[in-house]
PDB file of C-alpha atoms and ligand atoms in Angstrom:
ATOM      1  CA  MET A 457      66.013   1.889-207.310  1.00 51.00           C
ATOM      2  CA  ALA A 458      68.898   1.298-204.938  1.00 54.00           C
ATOM      3  CA  ILE A 459      68.619   2.977-201.549  1.00 58.00           C
ATOM      4  CA  GLN A 460      71.537   5.271-200.745  1.00 53.00           C
ATOM      5  CA  TYR A 461      72.971   4.659-197.307  1.00 57.00           C
ATOM      6  CA  SER A 462      75.675   7.305-197.253  1.00 62.00           C
ATOM      7  CA  ALA A 463      75.662  11.005-198.032  1.00 64.00           C
ATOM      8  CA  ALA A 464      79.013  10.458-199.763  1.00 62.00           C
ATOM      9  CA  GLU A 465      77.081   8.622-202.503  1.00 70.00           C
ATOM     10  CA  ASP A 466      75.455  11.972-203.372  1.00 74.00           C
ATOM     11  CA  ASP A 467      78.882  13.271-204.297  1.00 70.00           C
ATOM     12  CA  PRO A 468      80.337  12.018-207.576  1.00 64.00           C
ATOM     13  CA  ASP A 469      83.756  13.479-206.668  1.00 65.00           C
ATOM     14  CA  ALA A 470      84.042  11.650-203.348  1.00 63.00           C
ATOM     15  CA  ASP A 471      86.412   8.942-204.595  1.00 59.00           C
ATOM     16  CA  ALA A 472      88.527  11.416-206.538  1.00 57.00           C
ATOM     17  CA  ARG A 473      89.412  13.441-203.450  1.00 57.00           C
ATOM     18  CA  PRO A 474      92.981  13.157-202.236  1.00 58.00           C
ATOM     19  CA  LYS A 475      93.189  11.028-199.098  1.00 81.00           C
ATOM     20  CA  GLY A 476      96.684  11.454-197.705  1.00 94.00           C
ATOM     21  CA  ALA A 477      97.863  10.454-194.260  1.00 97.00           C
ATOM     22  CA  ALA A 478      95.996  10.676-190.974  1.00 98.00           C
ATOM     23  CA  LEU A 479      98.356  12.441-188.582  1.00 98.00           C
ATOM     24  CA  ILE A 480      97.613  12.305-184.845  1.00 98.00           C
ATOM     25  CA  THR A 481      99.637  14.101-182.191  1.00 99.00           C
ATOM     26  CA  GLY A 482     100.292  12.776-178.677  1.00 98.00           C
ATOM     27  CA  ALA A 483      99.026   9.430-179.867  1.00 98.00           C
ATOM     28  CA  ALA A 484     101.459   6.803-178.572  1.00 98.00           C
ATOM     29  CA  SER A 485      99.078   6.178-175.668  1.00 97.00           C
ATOM     30  CA  GLY A 486      95.650   7.097-174.330  1.00 96.00           C
ATOM     31  CA  ILE A 487      92.864   8.523-176.487  1.00 97.00           C
ATOM     32  CA  GLY A 488      95.198   9.289-179.405  1.00 98.00           C
ATOM     33  CA  ALA A 489      96.330   5.661-179.643  1.00 98.00           C
ATOM     34  CA  ALA A 490      92.687   4.519-179.742  1.00 98.00           C
ATOM     35  CA  ILE A 491      91.966   7.045-182.518  1.00 98.00           C
ATOM     36  CA  ALA A 492      95.042   5.837-184.431  1.00 98.00           C
ATOM     37  CA  GLY A 493      93.905   2.211-184.205  1.00 98.00           C
ATOM     38  CA  LYS A 494      90.411   3.074-185.370  1.00 98.00           C
ATOM     39  CA  LEU A 495      91.570   5.169-188.337  1.00 97.00           C
ATOM     40  CA  ALA A 496      94.024   2.434-189.381  1.00 97.00           C
ATOM     41  CA  GLU A 497      91.113  -0.032-189.248  1.00 96.00           C
ATOM     42  CA  ASP A 498      89.179   2.323-191.545  1.00 96.00           C
ATOM     43  CA  GLY A 499      92.009   2.167-194.072  1.00 95.00           C
ATOM     44  CA  TRP A 500      93.813   5.436-193.382  1.00 96.00           C
ATOM     45  CA  PRO A 501      97.604   5.389-193.577  1.00 97.00           C
ATOM     46  CA  VAL A 502      98.227   6.611-190.027  1.00 97.00           C
ATOM     47  CA  HIS A 503     101.181   8.513-188.603  1.00 98.00           C
ATOM     48  CA  VAL A 504     101.364   9.163-184.866  1.00 98.00           C
ATOM     49  CA  CYS A 505     103.845  11.343-183.030  1.00 98.00           C
ATOM     50  CA  ASP A 506     104.425  11.682-179.318  1.00 98.00           C
ATOM     51  CA  ALA A 507     106.941  13.293-176.977  1.00 98.00           C
ATOM     52  CA  ALA A 508     107.514  10.126-174.923  1.00 98.00           C
ATOM     53  CA  PRO A 509     110.174   7.931-176.616  1.00 98.00           C
ATOM     54  CA  ASP A 510     109.318   4.818-174.556  1.00 98.00           C
ATOM     55  CA  ALA A 511     105.629   5.110-175.381  1.00 98.00           C
ATOM     56  CA  VAL A 512     106.484   5.571-179.072  1.00 98.00           C
ATOM     57  CA  ALA A 513     108.693   2.450-179.039  1.00 98.00           C
ATOM     58  CA  GLU A 514     105.951   0.430-177.303  1.00 98.00           C
ATOM     59  CA  PHE A 515     103.283   1.726-179.702  1.00 98.00           C
ATOM     60  CA  ALA A 516     105.472   0.991-182.741  1.00 97.00           C
ATOM     61  CA  SER A 517     106.051  -2.607-181.700  1.00 98.00           C
ATOM     62  CA  ALA A 518     102.330  -3.142-181.020  1.00 97.00           C
ATOM     63  CA  HIS A 519     101.296  -1.465-184.311  1.00 97.00           C
ATOM     64  CA  PRO A 520     103.838  -2.305-187.023  1.00 96.00           C
ATOM     65  CA  ASP A 521     101.340  -1.028-189.637  1.00 94.00           C
ATOM     66  CA  ILE A 522     101.339   2.494-188.151  1.00 97.00           C
ATOM     67  CA  ASP A 523     104.147   5.001-188.625  1.00 96.00           C
ATOM     68  CA  ALA A 524     105.265   6.445-185.271  1.00 97.00           C
ATOM     69  CA  SER A 525     107.848   9.083-184.425  1.00 97.00           C
ATOM     70  CA  VAL A 526     109.096  11.052-181.444  1.00 98.00           C
ATOM     71  CA  ALA A 527     108.151  14.731-181.546  1.00 98.00           C
ATOM     72  CA  ASP A 528     107.280  17.301-178.924  1.00 98.00           C
ATOM     73  CA  VAL A 529     104.410  19.455-180.184  1.00 98.00           C
ATOM     74  CA  ARG A 530     106.003  22.479-178.478  1.00 98.00           C
ATOM     75  CA  ASP A 531     108.755  22.400-181.083  1.00 98.00           C
ATOM     76  CA  PRO A 532     107.674  24.063-184.363  1.00 98.00           C
ATOM     77  CA  GLN A 533     110.572  22.431-186.235  1.00 98.00           C
ATOM     78  CA  ALA A 534     109.468  19.003-185.048  1.00 98.00           C
ATOM     79  CA  ALA A 535     105.927  19.782-186.252  1.00 98.00           C
ATOM     80  CA  ALA A 536     107.232  20.802-189.688  1.00 98.00           C
ATOM     81  CA  ARG A 537     109.406  17.671-189.831  1.00 98.00           C
ATOM     82  CA  VAL A 538     106.563  15.283-188.941  1.00 98.00           C
ATOM     83  CA  VAL A 539     104.173  16.919-191.412  1.00 98.00           C
ATOM     84  CA  ALA A 540     106.803  16.856-194.198  1.00 98.00           C
ATOM     85  CA  HIS A 541     107.500  13.184-193.498  1.00 97.00           C
ATOM     86  CA  ALA A 542     103.791  12.250-193.666  1.00 97.00           C
ATOM     87  CA  ILE A 543     103.401  14.195-196.924  1.00 96.00           C
ATOM     88  CA  ALA A 544     106.500  12.548-198.404  1.00 96.00           C
ATOM     89  CA  GLN A 545     105.078   9.118-197.514  1.00 94.00           C
ATOM     90  CA  HIS A 546     101.440   9.636-198.510  1.00 93.00           C
ATOM     91  CA  GLY A 547     101.218  12.669-200.788  1.00 92.00           C
ATOM     92  CA  SER A 548      99.243  14.861-198.434  1.00 94.00           C
ATOM     93  CA  ILE A 549      97.642  15.153-195.017  1.00 97.00           C
ATOM     94  CA  GLY A 550      94.069  13.903-195.251  1.00 97.00           C
ATOM     95  CA  VAL A 551      93.380  14.140-191.539  1.00 98.00           C
ATOM     96  CA  LEU A 552      95.111  16.103-188.791  1.00 98.00           C
ATOM     97  CA  ILE A 553      94.073  15.381-185.222  1.00 99.00           C
ATOM     98  CA  ASN A 554      95.525  17.703-182.600  1.00 99.00           C
ATOM     99  CA  ASN A 555      95.232  15.410-179.625  1.00 98.00           C
ATOM    100  CA  ALA A 556      98.386  16.058-177.537  1.00 98.00           C
ATOM    101  CA  GLY A 557      97.368  17.782-174.350  1.00 98.00           C
ATOM    102  CA  VAL A 558      98.080  17.966-170.644  1.00 97.00           C
ATOM    103  CA  ALA A 559      95.724  18.536-167.729  1.00 95.00           C
ATOM    104  CA  GLY A 560      97.670  21.236-165.919  1.00 96.00           C
ATOM    105  CA  MET A 561      97.468  21.653-162.179  1.00 92.00           C
ATOM    106  CA  THR A 562      94.413  21.941-159.959  1.00 90.00           C
ATOM    107  CA  ALA A 563      94.826  25.118-157.922  1.00 93.00           C
ATOM    108  CA  ALA A 564      93.282  28.425-156.976  1.00 94.00           C
ATOM    109  CA  ILE A 565      94.451  31.146-159.374  1.00 97.00           C
ATOM    110  CA  GLU A 566      96.869  32.668-156.861  1.00 98.00           C
ATOM    111  CA  ASP A 567      98.518  29.275-156.385  1.00 97.00           C
ATOM    112  CA  VAL A 568      98.902  28.361-160.060  1.00 97.00           C
ATOM    113  CA  ASP A 569     102.571  27.782-160.744  1.00 97.00           C
ATOM    114  CA  ASP A 570     103.853  30.023-163.564  1.00 98.00           C
ATOM    115  CA  ASP A 571     105.807  27.191-165.165  1.00 98.00           C
ATOM    116  CA  ASP A 572     102.782  24.876-165.066  1.00 98.00           C
ATOM    117  CA  TRP A 573     100.645  27.613-166.661  1.00 98.00           C
ATOM    118  CA  ARG A 574     103.202  28.127-169.465  1.00 98.00           C
ATOM    119  CA  ARG A 575     103.608  24.379-170.058  1.00 98.00           C
ATOM    120  CA  THR A 576      99.825  23.806-170.292  1.00 98.00           C
ATOM    121  CA  ILE A 577      99.352  26.706-172.701  1.00 98.00           C
ATOM    122  CA  ASP A 578     102.433  25.714-174.693  1.00 98.00           C
ATOM    123  CA  ILE A 579     101.393  22.103-175.245  1.00 98.00           C
ATOM    124  CA  ASN A 580      97.622  22.564-175.552  1.00 98.00           C
ATOM    125  CA  ILE A 581      97.507  25.732-177.682  1.00 98.00           C
ATOM    126  CA  ASN A 582     100.909  26.362-179.271  1.00 98.00           C
ATOM    127  CA  GLY A 583     101.367  22.680-180.080  1.00 98.00           C
ATOM    128  CA  ALA A 584      98.097  22.626-182.031  1.00 98.00           C
ATOM    129  CA  PHE A 585      99.045  25.889-183.744  1.00 98.00           C
ATOM    130  CA  TYR A 586     102.411  24.562-184.990  1.00 98.00           C
ATOM    131  CA  PHE A 587     100.771  21.481-186.537  1.00 98.00           C
ATOM    132  CA  LEU A 588      97.915  23.490-188.050  1.00 98.00           C
ATOM    133  CA  LYS A 589     100.373  25.928-189.563  1.00 98.00           C
ATOM    134  CA  ALA A 590     102.554  23.158-190.979  1.00 98.00           C
ATOM    135  CA  ALA A 591      99.691  21.021-192.360  1.00 98.00           C
ATOM    136  CA  ALA A 592      97.252  23.635-193.719  1.00 98.00           C
ATOM    137  CA  PRO A 593      99.148  24.502-196.934  1.00 97.00           C
ATOM    138  CA  ALA A 594      99.236  20.861-198.073  1.00 96.00           C
ATOM    139  CA  MET A 595      95.585  20.331-197.173  1.00 97.00           C
ATOM    140  CA  LYS A 596      94.581  23.483-199.069  1.00 97.00           C
ATOM    141  CA  ALA A 597      96.665  22.442-202.072  1.00 96.00           C
ATOM    142  CA  ALA A 598      95.124  18.948-202.038  1.00 95.00           C
ATOM    143  CA  GLY A 599      91.664  20.504-202.018  1.00 95.00           C
ATOM    144  CA  GLY A 600      90.352  18.645-198.998  1.00 95.00           C
ATOM    145  CA  GLY A 601      90.883  17.145-195.604  1.00 97.00           C
ATOM    146  CA  ALA A 602      89.598  17.030-192.071  1.00 98.00           C
ATOM    147  CA  ILE A 603      91.074  18.658-188.988  1.00 98.00           C
ATOM    148  CA  ILE A 604      89.918  17.612-185.541  1.00 99.00           C
ATOM    149  CA  ASN A 605      91.021  19.478-182.444  1.00 99.00           C
ATOM    150  CA  ILE A 606      90.600  17.464-179.279  1.00 98.00           C
ATOM    151  CA  ALA A 607      89.276  19.971-176.765  1.00 98.00           C
ATOM    152  CA  SER A 608      87.311  19.017-173.643  1.00 98.00           C
ATOM    153  CA  THR A 609      84.053  19.689-171.856  1.00 97.00           C
ATOM    154  CA  ALA A 610      86.287  22.205-170.030  1.00 97.00           C
ATOM    155  CA  ALA A 611      85.880  24.265-173.225  1.00 97.00           C
ATOM    156  CA  LEU A 612      82.134  24.570-172.609  1.00 96.00           C
ATOM    157  CA  PHE A 613      81.938  25.707-168.975  1.00 94.00           C
ATOM    158  CA  GLY A 614      83.836  27.678-166.416  1.00 93.00           C
ATOM    159  CA  TYR A 615      86.050  25.205-164.581  1.00 93.00           C
ATOM    160  CA  PRO A 616      87.064  26.464-161.116  1.00 92.00           C
ATOM    161  CA  GLN A 617      90.654  25.582-160.082  1.00 92.00           C
ATOM    162  CA  ARG A 618      91.562  24.498-163.636  1.00 94.00           C
ATOM    163  CA  THR A 619      92.118  27.907-165.229  1.00 97.00           C
ATOM    164  CA  ALA A 620      95.006  27.003-167.542  1.00 98.00           C
ATOM    165  CA  TYR A 621      93.336  23.860-168.829  1.00 97.00           C
ATOM    166  CA  ALA A 622      89.982  25.568-169.423  1.00 98.00           C
ATOM    167  CA  ALA A 623      91.642  28.581-171.081  1.00 98.00           C
ATOM    168  CA  SER A 624      93.689  26.342-173.370  1.00 98.00           C
ATOM    169  CA  LYS A 625      90.681  24.290-174.442  1.00 98.00           C
ATOM    170  CA  TRP A 626      88.487  27.374-175.015  1.00 98.00           C
ATOM    171  CA  ALA A 627      91.323  28.637-177.243  1.00 98.00           C
ATOM    172  CA  LEU A 628      91.078  25.460-179.332  1.00 98.00           C
ATOM    173  CA  ILE A 629      87.395  26.206-179.943  1.00 98.00           C
ATOM    174  CA  GLY A 630      88.349  29.689-181.165  1.00 98.00           C
ATOM    175  CA  MET A 631      90.910  28.164-183.520  1.00 98.00           C
ATOM    176  CA  THR A 632      88.356  25.589-184.723  1.00 99.00           C
ATOM    177  CA  LYS A 633      85.662  28.157-185.528  1.00 98.00           C
ATOM    178  CA  THR A 634      88.137  30.509-187.193  1.00 98.00           C
ATOM    179  CA  LEU A 635      89.911  27.893-189.295  1.00 98.00           C
ATOM    180  CA  ALA A 636      86.612  26.304-190.375  1.00 98.00           C
ATOM    181  CA  MET A 637      85.862  29.671-192.005  1.00 98.00           C
ATOM    182  CA  GLU A 638      89.360  30.156-193.362  1.00 98.00           C
ATOM    183  CA  LEU A 639      89.857  26.641-194.762  1.00 98.00           C
ATOM    184  CA  GLY A 640      86.273  25.725-195.727  1.00 98.00           C
ATOM    185  CA  PRO A 641      86.554  27.344-199.176  1.00 98.00           C
ATOM    186  CA  PHE A 642      89.509  24.990-199.817  1.00 97.00           C
ATOM    187  CA  GLY A 643      87.434  21.922-198.930  1.00 97.00           C
ATOM    188  CA  VAL A 644      89.073  21.470-195.525  1.00 98.00           C
ATOM    189  CA  ARG A 645      86.713  20.795-192.613  1.00 98.00           C
ATOM    190  CA  VAL A 646      87.662  21.779-189.068  1.00 98.00           C
ATOM    191  CA  ASN A 647      85.829  20.464-185.998  1.00 98.00           C
ATOM    192  CA  ALA A 648      86.460  20.127-182.299  1.00 99.00           C
ATOM    193  CA  VAL A 649      85.660  17.056-180.230  1.00 99.00           C
ATOM    194  CA  CYS A 650      85.068  17.584-176.523  1.00 98.00           C
ATOM    195  CA  PRO A 651      85.571  14.440-174.486  1.00 98.00           C
ATOM    196  CA  GLY A 652      84.078  14.227-171.028  1.00 97.00           C
ATOM    197  CA  SER A 653      86.032  12.339-168.376  1.00 95.00           C
ATOM    198  CA  VAL A 654      87.536   9.333-170.140  1.00 96.00           C
ATOM    199  CA  GLU A 655      88.118   6.098-168.218  1.00 95.00           C
ATOM    200  CA  GLY A 656      91.884   5.579-167.887  1.00 92.00           C
ATOM    201  CA  PRO A 657      95.033   6.528-165.996  1.00 91.00           C
ATOM    202  CA  ARG A 658      94.871  10.207-166.907  1.00 87.00           C
ATOM    203  CA  ILE A 659      91.484  10.830-165.290  1.00 91.00           C
ATOM    204  CA  ASP A 660      92.559   8.698-162.306  1.00 93.00           C
ATOM    205  CA  GLY A 661      95.509  11.093-161.892  1.00 92.00           C
ATOM    206  CA  VAL A 662      93.286  14.172-162.226  1.00 87.00           C
ATOM    207  CA  ILE A 663      90.902  12.749-159.606  1.00 94.00           C
ATOM    208  CA  GLU A 664      93.765  11.886-157.246  1.00 94.00           C
ATOM    209  CA  ARG A 665      95.232  15.403-157.512  1.00 91.00           C
ATOM    210  CA  ASP A 666      91.797  16.985-157.115  1.00 89.00           C
ATOM    211  CA  ALA A 667      91.078  14.804-154.064  1.00 93.00           C
ATOM    212  CA  ALA A 668      94.425  15.696-152.459  1.00 92.00           C
ATOM    213  CA  HIS A 669      93.796  19.379-153.183  1.00 88.00           C
ATOM    214  CA  ARG A 670      90.327  19.248-151.575  1.00 89.00           C
ATOM    215  CA  GLY A 671      91.233  16.901-148.712  1.00 93.00           C
ATOM    216  CA  MET A 672      88.725  14.301-149.916  1.00 94.00           C
ATOM    217  CA  ALA A 673      88.862  10.609-150.807  1.00 96.00           C
ATOM    218  CA  PRO A 674      89.414   9.921-154.542  1.00 96.00           C
ATOM    219  CA  GLU A 675      86.285   7.694-154.625  1.00 96.00           C
ATOM    220  CA  GLU A 676      84.195  10.600-153.316  1.00 95.00           C
ATOM    221  CA  VAL A 677      85.592  12.962-155.952  1.00 94.00           C
ATOM    222  CA  ARG A 678      84.956  10.364-158.654  1.00 95.00           C
ATOM    223  CA  ARG A 679      81.316  10.018-157.526  1.00 95.00           C
ATOM    224  CA  ILE A 680      80.890  13.803-157.764  1.00 95.00           C
ATOM    225  CA  TYR A 681      82.438  13.849-161.269  1.00 94.00           C
ATOM    226  CA  GLU A 682      80.040  11.061-162.326  1.00 96.00           C
ATOM    227  CA  SER A 683      77.056  12.902-160.831  1.00 95.00           C
ATOM    228  CA  GLN A 684      77.864  15.897-163.100  1.00 94.00           C
ATOM    229  CA  VAL A 685      77.107  13.723-166.163  1.00 97.00           C
ATOM    230  CA  SER A 686      73.501  12.969-167.182  1.00 98.00           C
ATOM    231  CA  MET A 687      74.441   9.391-168.100  1.00 97.00           C
ATOM    232  CA  ARG A 688      76.223   9.027-164.727  1.00 97.00           C
ATOM    233  CA  ARG A 689      79.357   7.419-166.108  1.00 96.00           C
ATOM    234  CA  PHE A 690      82.593   8.274-167.864  1.00 97.00           C
ATOM    235  CA  VAL A 691      83.160   7.755-171.574  1.00 98.00           C
ATOM    236  CA  THR A 692      85.762   5.400-173.040  1.00 98.00           C
ATOM    237  CA  LYS A 693      88.549   6.244-175.451  1.00 98.00           C
ATOM    238  CA  ASN A 694      86.738   4.189-178.097  1.00 98.00           C
ATOM    239  CA  ASP A 695      83.752   6.549-177.831  1.00 98.00           C
ATOM    240  CA  ILE A 696      86.112   9.368-178.814  1.00 98.00           C
ATOM    241  CA  ALA A 697      87.822   7.290-181.527  1.00 98.00           C
ATOM    242  CA  ASP A 698      84.484   6.400-183.159  1.00 98.00           C
ATOM    243  CA  THR A 699      83.452  10.058-183.350  1.00 98.00           C
ATOM    244  CA  CYS A 700      86.827  11.044-184.826  1.00 98.00           C
ATOM    245  CA  ALA A 701      86.588   8.250-187.399  1.00 98.00           C
ATOM    246  CA  PHE A 702      83.172   9.536-188.450  1.00 98.00           C
ATOM    247  CA  LEU A 703      84.356  13.156-188.637  1.00 98.00           C
ATOM    248  CA  ALA A 704      87.396  12.074-190.677  1.00 97.00           C
ATOM    249  CA  SER A 705      85.218  10.222-193.171  1.00 96.00           C
ATOM    250  CA  ASP A 706      83.285  11.457-196.170  1.00 94.00           C
ATOM    251  CA  ARG A 707      80.076  10.693-194.270  1.00 95.00           C
ATOM    252  CA  ALA A 708      80.808  13.923-192.406  1.00 97.00           C
ATOM    253  CA  ARG A 709      81.551  15.821-195.597  1.00 95.00           C
ATOM    254  CA  MET A 710      79.271  18.755-194.680  1.00 97.00           C
ATOM    255  CA  ILE A 711      80.146  18.929-190.979  1.00 98.00           C
ATOM    256  CA  SER A 712      82.551  21.750-190.200  1.00 98.00           C
ATOM    257  CA  GLY A 713      83.013  24.410-187.546  1.00 98.00           C
ATOM    258  CA  GLN A 714      81.278  22.212-184.980  1.00 98.00           C
ATOM    259  CA  VAL A 715      82.059  21.557-181.352  1.00 98.00           C
ATOM    260  CA  ILE A 716      80.943  18.006-180.650  1.00 98.00           C
ATOM    261  CA  SER A 717      80.766  16.704-177.103  1.00 98.00           C
ATOM    262  CA  VAL A 718      81.269  13.023-176.454  1.00 98.00           C
ATOM    263  CA  ASP A 719      80.585  13.039-172.767  1.00 98.00           C
ATOM    264  CA  GLY A 720      77.238  11.526-171.790  1.00 98.00           C
ATOM    265  CA  HIS A 721      76.054  15.145-171.431  1.00 98.00           C
ATOM    266  CA  THR A 722      78.002  17.138-168.877  1.00 96.00           C
ATOM    267  CA  GLU A 723      75.578  19.274-166.850  1.00 96.00           C
ATOM    268  CA  THR A 724      78.176  21.278-164.935  1.00 93.00           C
ATOM    269  CA  LEU A 725      81.834  21.246-163.941  1.00 91.00           C
ATOM    270  CA  THR A 726      81.157  23.165-160.752  1.00 88.00           C
ATOM    271  CA  PHE A 727      82.208  21.251-157.693  1.00 80.00           C
ATOM    272  CA  PRO A 728      79.597  21.444-154.912  1.00 72.00           C
ATOM    273  CA  ILE A 729      82.182  21.504-152.104  1.00 56.00           C
ATOM    274  CA  LYS A 730      85.178  23.851-151.856  1.00 53.00           C
TER     275      LYS A 730
HETATM  276  P1  LIG B1571      97.219  10.960-171.872  1.00 50.35           P
HETATM  277  O1  LIG B1571      97.984  11.748-170.881  1.00 50.35           O
HETATM  278  O2  LIG B1571      96.748   9.584-171.535  1.00 50.35           O
HETATM  279  O3  LIG B1571      98.030  10.861-173.248  1.00 50.35           O
HETATM  280  C1  LIG B1571      98.536  12.021-173.829  1.00 50.35           C
HETATM  281  C2  LIG B1571      99.659  11.649-174.774  1.00 50.35           C
HETATM  282  O4  LIG B1571     100.201  12.899-175.224  1.00 50.35           O
HETATM  283  C3  LIG B1571     100.791  10.877-174.102  1.00 50.35           C
HETATM  284  O5  LIG B1571     101.193   9.799-174.916  1.00 50.35           O
HETATM  285  C4  LIG B1571     101.904  11.918-173.951  1.00 50.35           C
HETATM  286  O6  LIG B1571     103.204  11.354-174.035  1.00 50.35           O
HETATM  287  C5  LIG B1571     101.604  12.818-175.131  1.00 50.35           C
HETATM  288  N1  LIG B1571     102.149  14.161-174.929  1.00 50.35           N
HETATM  289  C6  LIG B1571     102.136  14.914-173.806  1.00 50.35           C
HETATM  290  N2  LIG B1571     102.792  16.059-174.011  1.00 50.35           N
HETATM  291  C7  LIG B1571     103.203  16.039-175.300  1.00 50.35           C
HETATM  292  C8  LIG B1571     103.953  16.945-176.094  1.00 50.35           C
HETATM  293  N3  LIG B1571     104.412  18.082-175.597  1.00 50.35           N
HETATM  294  N4  LIG B1571     104.191  16.613-177.388  1.00 50.35           N
HETATM  295  C9  LIG B1571     103.752  15.438-177.902  1.00 50.35           C
HETATM  296  N5  LIG B1571     103.071  14.529-177.177  1.00 50.35           N
HETATM  297  C10 LIG B1571     102.801  14.835-175.890  1.00 50.35           C
HETATM  298  O7  LIG B1571      95.971  11.886-172.261  1.00 50.35           O
HETATM  299  P2  LIG B1571      94.589  11.460-172.934  1.00 50.35           P
HETATM  300  O8  LIG B1571      93.614  11.218-171.859  1.00 50.35           O
HETATM  301  O9  LIG B1571      94.802  10.441-173.969  1.00 50.35           O
HETATM  302  O10 LIG B1571      94.201  12.878-173.582  1.00 50.35           O
HETATM  303  C11 LIG B1571      94.314  13.149-174.960  1.00 50.35           C
HETATM  304  C12 LIG B1571      93.612  14.465-175.239  1.00 50.35           C
HETATM  305  O11 LIG B1571      92.246  14.406-174.804  1.00 50.35           O
HETATM  306  C13 LIG B1571      94.222  15.663-174.499  1.00 50.35           C
HETATM  307  O12 LIG B1571      94.221  16.791-175.347  1.00 50.35           O
HETATM  308  C14 LIG B1571      93.282  15.874-173.334  1.00 50.35           C
HETATM  309  O13 LIG B1571      93.281  17.206-172.865  1.00 50.35           O
HETATM  310  C15 LIG B1571      91.953  15.497-173.958  1.00 50.35           C
HETATM  311  N6  LIG B1571      90.955  15.117-172.953  1.00 50.35           N
HETATM  312  C16 LIG B1571      91.159  14.042-172.147  1.00 50.35           C
HETATM  313  C17 LIG B1571      90.190  13.724-171.204  1.00 50.35           C
HETATM  314  C18 LIG B1571      90.349  12.551-170.275  1.00 50.35           C
HETATM  315  O14 LIG B1571      89.508  12.372-169.378  1.00 50.35           O
HETATM  316  N7  LIG B1571      91.372  11.717-170.422  1.00 50.35           N
HETATM  317  C19 LIG B1571      89.020  14.493-171.106  1.00 50.35           C
HETATM  318  C20 LIG B1571      88.872  15.582-171.948  1.00 50.35           C
HETATM  319  C21 LIG B1571      89.831  15.875-172.889  1.00 50.35           C
END
């Protein structure tokens, strides 16, 4: 008797399920671009959107096989347009990954700039909402699909001096849990992935701003960040992409409503020094 290596082999309907496009927001660079590359490798027809026209142009020339467009997730009409385009091209949305997000400022609550607060909430929460709202009807109608909200380890702890970011990422967990319940009966799975600090320019910027805010050297701040992680190092964007590829696949067909950290095990986000 042949040994079964994949849970999907238990499911006679697996191949019959609609696939559709894999749509990833904020994906012309950074983690989203790595996820896009990985899903394309796995055979998904991928569509990325991003607010930065130059990054989109650069991504498009490096990845002629991947559809890329300019869209700001804060614009509900842009979300509807991108979703409609992906459906027109590929019949449905098989995977939606809400990845676009900004770090927001590092500041004591009384010093948080109102505009920075609104921008962080607008991109990180409202942006995900507009894409969820636009994509859910097609996913329900197709009878399946996977949604992945890219949150953060900031969604698991209190995060002093990063109130807007933490609040926005905790909100994504609320949306994940709620929509897993709402969309599960339609065959749509909804999970959140929580990256720890990811090697790359974004975390370098966060560390630099944090160091300036605390009057410390960036290297010292980086060492403290690393010491907060059991594995004592940052993750890579490919670590996140691999987890998303798994969650998007039929191998994860019974995983929904989960909050999955890819972080080397964050023990705390509390900074020992003010
Ligand atoms: P990044 O800044 O490197 O890339 C983000 C991309 O999103 C950029 O291409 C940017 O142009 C795009 N973007 C920004 N605002 C947008 C908007 N309004 N509409 C559409 N696109 C927009 O960030 P990253 O490190 O790749 O982070 C991706 C996601 O992972 C974010 O949600 C972030 O909060 C989360 N995350 C990152 C880290 C990390 O250490 N880098 C850790 C935890 C969670």
